Each structure stands twice: as C-alpha cells, then as structure tokens.
Coordinates of C-alpha atoms in Angstrom, one line a residue:
M1 CA 0.0 0.0 0.0
I2 CA 1.3 3.4 -0.9
N3 CA 1.9 5.8 2.0
S4 CA -1.2 8.0 2.0
N5 CA -0.2 10.1 5.0
I6 CA 2.1 12.3 3.0
S7 CA 0.5 14.9 0.7
N8 CA 1.2 14.9 -3.0
E9 CA 2.6 18.4 -2.7
A10 CA 5.2 17.3 -0.1
L11 CA 6.1 14.3 -2.1
G12 CA 6.7 16.5 -5.2
I13 CA 9.0 18.8 -3.2
F14 CA 10.9 15.8 -1.9
R15 CA 11.3 14.2 -5.3
K16 CA 12.7 17.5 -6.7
G17 CA 15.1 17.7 -3.7
L18 CA 16.2 14.1 -4.2
A19 CA 17.0 14.8 -7.9
R20 CA 20.3 16.5 -6.8
F21 CA 21.4 13.0 -5.8
I22 CA 19.3 10.3 -7.4
T23 CA 16.2 10.0 -9.7
F24 CA 13.6 7.3 -9.8
D25 CA 11.5 5.9 -12.6
E26 CA 7.8 5.6 -11.8
A27 CA 8.0 1.9 -10.6
E28 CA 10.9 2.8 -8.4
W29 CA 9.2 5.9 -7.0
I30 CA 6.0 4.0 -6.1
E31 CA 8.0 1.4 -4.2
F32 CA 10.3 4.1 -2.6
I33 CA 7.4 6.1 -1.1
R34 CA 6.1 3.0 0.6
H35 CA 9.1 3.4 2.9
L36 CA 8.6 7.0 3.9
D37 CA 7.0 8.6 6.9
N38 CA 6.3 12.2 7.8
I39 CA 6.2 14.4 10.9
V40 CA 5.4 17.9 12.0
I41 CA 7.6 19.2 14.8
K42 CA 6.3 22.2 16.8
K43 CA 8.5 25.2 17.3
K44 CA 11.2 24.6 20.0
D45 CA 10.5 20.8 20.0
H46 CA 13.4 18.5 19.1
F47 CA 14.0 16.2 16.2
S48 CA 16.8 14.4 18.1
V49 CA 18.3 14.8 21.6
K50 CA 21.6 14.0 23.3
D51 CA 22.1 10.4 24.6
K52 CA 19.4 8.9 22.4
V53 CA 19.9 7.2 19.1
C54 CA 18.7 9.2 16.0
D55 CA 16.5 6.8 14.1
D56 CA 15.7 9.0 11.1
I57 CA 17.0 11.1 8.2
G58 CA 14.6 14.0 7.7
F59 CA 14.0 16.2 4.6
I60 CA 12.6 19.6 5.4
I61 CA 9.4 20.4 3.5
S62 CA 8.8 23.6 5.4
G63 CA 10.4 25.2 8.5
S64 CA 13.9 25.3 10.0
V65 CA 16.1 23.6 12.6
R66 CA 19.3 24.3 14.5
Y67 CA 22.0 21.9 15.6
Y68 CA 23.5 22.6 19.0
H69 CA 25.5 21.2 21.9
I70 CA 25.4 22.2 25.6
K71 CA 28.7 22.9 27.4
D72 CA 28.9 24.0 31.0
G73 CA 25.2 24.9 30.8
T74 CA 25.6 27.1 27.7
E75 CA 24.0 26.2 24.3
L76 CA 26.5 26.3 21.4
T77 CA 24.8 26.5 18.0
G78 CA 26.7 24.9 15.2
Y79 CA 24.5 24.8 12.2
F80 CA 21.1 25.5 10.7
S81 CA 19.0 23.7 8.1
F82 CA 16.1 25.0 6.0
E83 CA 13.6 23.9 3.4
N84 CA 14.9 21.3 0.8
E85 CA 17.8 20.2 3.1
F86 CA 18.4 16.9 4.8
V87 CA 18.5 16.7 8.6
S88 CA 20.0 14.0 10.9
S89 CA 22.5 13.3 13.6
Y90 CA 24.3 11.3 10.9
K91 CA 26.9 9.6 13.1
S92 CA 24.2 8.3 15.4
Y93 CA 21.9 7.3 12.5
L94 CA 24.8 5.3 10.9
T95 CA 26.4 3.8 14.0
R96 CA 23.3 3.4 16.2
Q97 CA 25.2 5.2 19.0
P98 CA 23.5 7.9 21.1
C99 CA 23.6 11.5 19.8
T100 CA 26.1 13.9 21.3
G101 CA 24.0 17.0 20.6
Y102 CA 20.5 18.3 19.8
I103 CA 18.5 19.2 16.7
Q104 CA 15.6 21.6 17.5
A105 CA 12.9 23.1 15.4
L106 CA 13.1 26.9 15.2
E107 CA 9.7 27.1 13.5
Q108 CA 6.9 24.6 13.0
T109 CA 8.7 22.2 10.7
E110 CA 7.3 19.5 8.4
M111 CA 9.6 16.7 7.3
I112 CA 9.6 13.6 5.3
L113 CA 11.5 10.8 7.1
I114 CA 13.5 7.8 6.2
S115 CA 14.0 5.6 9.2
S116 CA 17.1 3.5 9.7
K117 CA 14.9 0.4 9.5
N118 CA 13.3 1.4 6.2
M119 CA 16.7 2.4 4.8
D120 CA 18.0 -1.1 5.5
L121 CA 14.9 -2.5 3.8
M122 CA 15.5 -0.4 0.7
L123 CA 19.2 -1.2 0.6
N124 CA 18.3 -4.9 0.4
H125 CA 15.4 -4.3 -2.1
P126 CA 16.2 -5.6 -5.6
L127 CA 14.5 -2.6 -7.2
L128 CA 15.9 0.1 -4.9
G129 CA 19.2 -1.2 -3.5
Y130 CA 21.6 0.3 -6.0
K131 CA 20.0 3.7 -5.9
M132 CA 19.8 3.9 -2.1
E133 CA 23.5 2.9 -1.9
R134 CA 24.3 5.8 -4.3
F135 CA 22.0 8.2 -2.4
G136 CA 23.8 7.4 0.9
R137 CA 27.2 8.0 -0.7
L138 CA 26.3 11.2 -2.4
V139 CA 24.6 12.7 0.6
A140 CA 27.6 11.8 2.8
E141 CA 30.0 13.4 0.3
H142 CA 27.8 16.6 0.2
Y143 CA 27.8 17.0 4.0
I144 CA 31.4 16.2 4.4
C145 CA 32.1 19.1 2.0
C146 CA 29.8 21.4 4.0
Y147 CA 31.6 20.5 7.2
E148 CA 35.0 21.1 5.7
D149 CA 33.9 24.5 4.4
R150 CA 32.7 25.5 7.8
I151 CA 35.9 24.4 9.5
T152 CA 38.0 26.2 6.9
S153 CA 36.0 29.4 7.3
F154 CA 36.7 29.4 11.1
I155 CA 40.4 29.0 10.4
T156 CA 40.9 31.4 7.5
K157 CA 38.2 34.1 7.9
T158 CA 37.4 36.8 10.4
P159 CA 34.0 36.9 12.0
E160 CA 33.0 39.8 9.7
E161 CA 34.1 37.8 6.7
R162 CA 32.1 34.9 7.9
Y163 CA 29.1 37.1 8.4
L164 CA 29.3 38.6 4.9
K165 CA 29.7 35.2 3.3
M166 CA 26.6 34.0 5.2
L167 CA 24.6 36.9 3.9
E168 CA 25.8 36.0 0.4
T169 CA 25.1 32.3 0.5
E170 CA 22.3 32.0 3.2
P171 CA 20.5 35.3 3.5
E172 CA 17.4 33.7 5.0
I173 CA 19.4 33.1 8.2
M174 CA 19.3 36.8 9.3
L175 CA 15.6 37.0 8.4
R176 CA 14.4 33.8 10.2
I177 CA 16.9 33.0 13.0
P178 CA 17.1 34.9 16.3
Q179 CA 20.3 37.0 16.4
H180 CA 21.8 35.3 19.5
Y181 CA 21.7 32.0 17.6
V182 CA 23.3 33.5 14.6
A183 CA 26.1 35.1 16.7
N184 CA 26.8 31.7 18.3
F185 CA 26.9 30.1 14.9
L186 CA 29.5 32.7 13.8
G187 CA 31.6 32.2 16.9
I188 CA 31.0 35.7 18.4
T189 CA 28.8 37.4 20.9
A190 CA 25.4 39.0 20.1
V191 CA 27.0 42.4 20.8
S192 CA 29.8 41.8 18.4
L193 CA 27.3 40.7 15.7
S194 CA 25.4 43.9 16.2
R195 CA 28.5 45.9 15.7
I196 CA 29.5 44.0 12.6
R197 CA 26.0 44.5 11.2
K198 CA 26.1 48.3 11.8
R199 CA 29.6 48.6 10.4
T200 CA 28.8 46.6 7.2
L201 CA 25.6 48.7 6.7
I202 CA 27.6 51.9 6.9
Y203 CA 30.0 50.7 4.1
A204 CA 27.3 49.0 2.0

C-alpha cells in the first residue's frame, strides 16, 4: 500500500530535492514512497536529543532547525537547516550510537522521514538497493564538503568575513533566525554581531 499520510505536494517537493542526488522511474518511485513517513515538529521541540539514538533522516518540506550542543550549561549553536535540506544526527543514525547533541525546530517544521529500519529494507530491495546505496554515498559526500567548508571558514576568515559570506550564501538566516543563535553560529557574541551589522551597513 502506498503511503497516504504524505501529501502529493510534499512528495513532489521531496522528489525534486532528491534529484540532486538520485532520480527514480515511476515503478521505483512507487516502491520508494512506501518506505517514507512524515512528521510535523512544533517550534522549540526536538528532532533528536543527546544520549538517544537518532532513528531518522529528515527532509525539510517547510520550516527550519538548528544543531546545538550544551557545554557548561551554555548552548552552542553549530549549524542551521532550512527547506529542501536533509537533517539528521548522521553519526548516530549510521552507527546506532547515542547522539552527542541536539536538533531543534526553530519554526513549526514539516519533514519527510527515512527511518534506519526502512533504509535497511531499501538497501536490500532488488529494485531500490543500488540507488539507495548511491544516495547514501552522495549525501555523505555533500555534507562532508559542507563540514570542511565550515571548519575552513573558522580557520581562515574573520567573524566579519564569515558574516558577509553567510549573507551572500544563506541570507534567510538573518531573516528567520534569532540574532543570538546567529552570533553563536558565527563564533561571536550578540553584541559583536550587532557591531558588525552596523559597520557593514555603513559601508554598503
């Protein structure tokens, strides 16, 4: 039975997002969507939490999330994801070990999910196995590159340069994310971010 809990609109968005990595013919697609689930996460609720295994990869249909850790009682924001992006605590998902951090919805967020169990079923499915293997590899390569870019920016760029690059590549962050989270993401205080914003506006 085809999964009827997910709207055709959401499936269309998901299929378009997947096309960056893999495409399906109609027979494959019909079989593939049998293995999907969906969820709506309320603002400030969590997709995954520390010390529990992350069972799902999510694809954001609408909304946004932040990745963060807690150190000495302070939340440290490391990343954000928005529409048409995949979300997971990937190490936990792959190794079945507990998460070391948190993923929290910053807005009401709708996702399509691929559970670890369903991924295993598809990897062993004669119609889907090859494409899901390719999907896993390409998604991993994509996020490894994103992680390397983030590490490199912290080593080679000033906070102001990181801020300007963020405005260039991810302008929605400043429109949708609270400023203190953005400052944390950039590795600076909210006061420093405010000064950078004022300075860059003056020279714009």
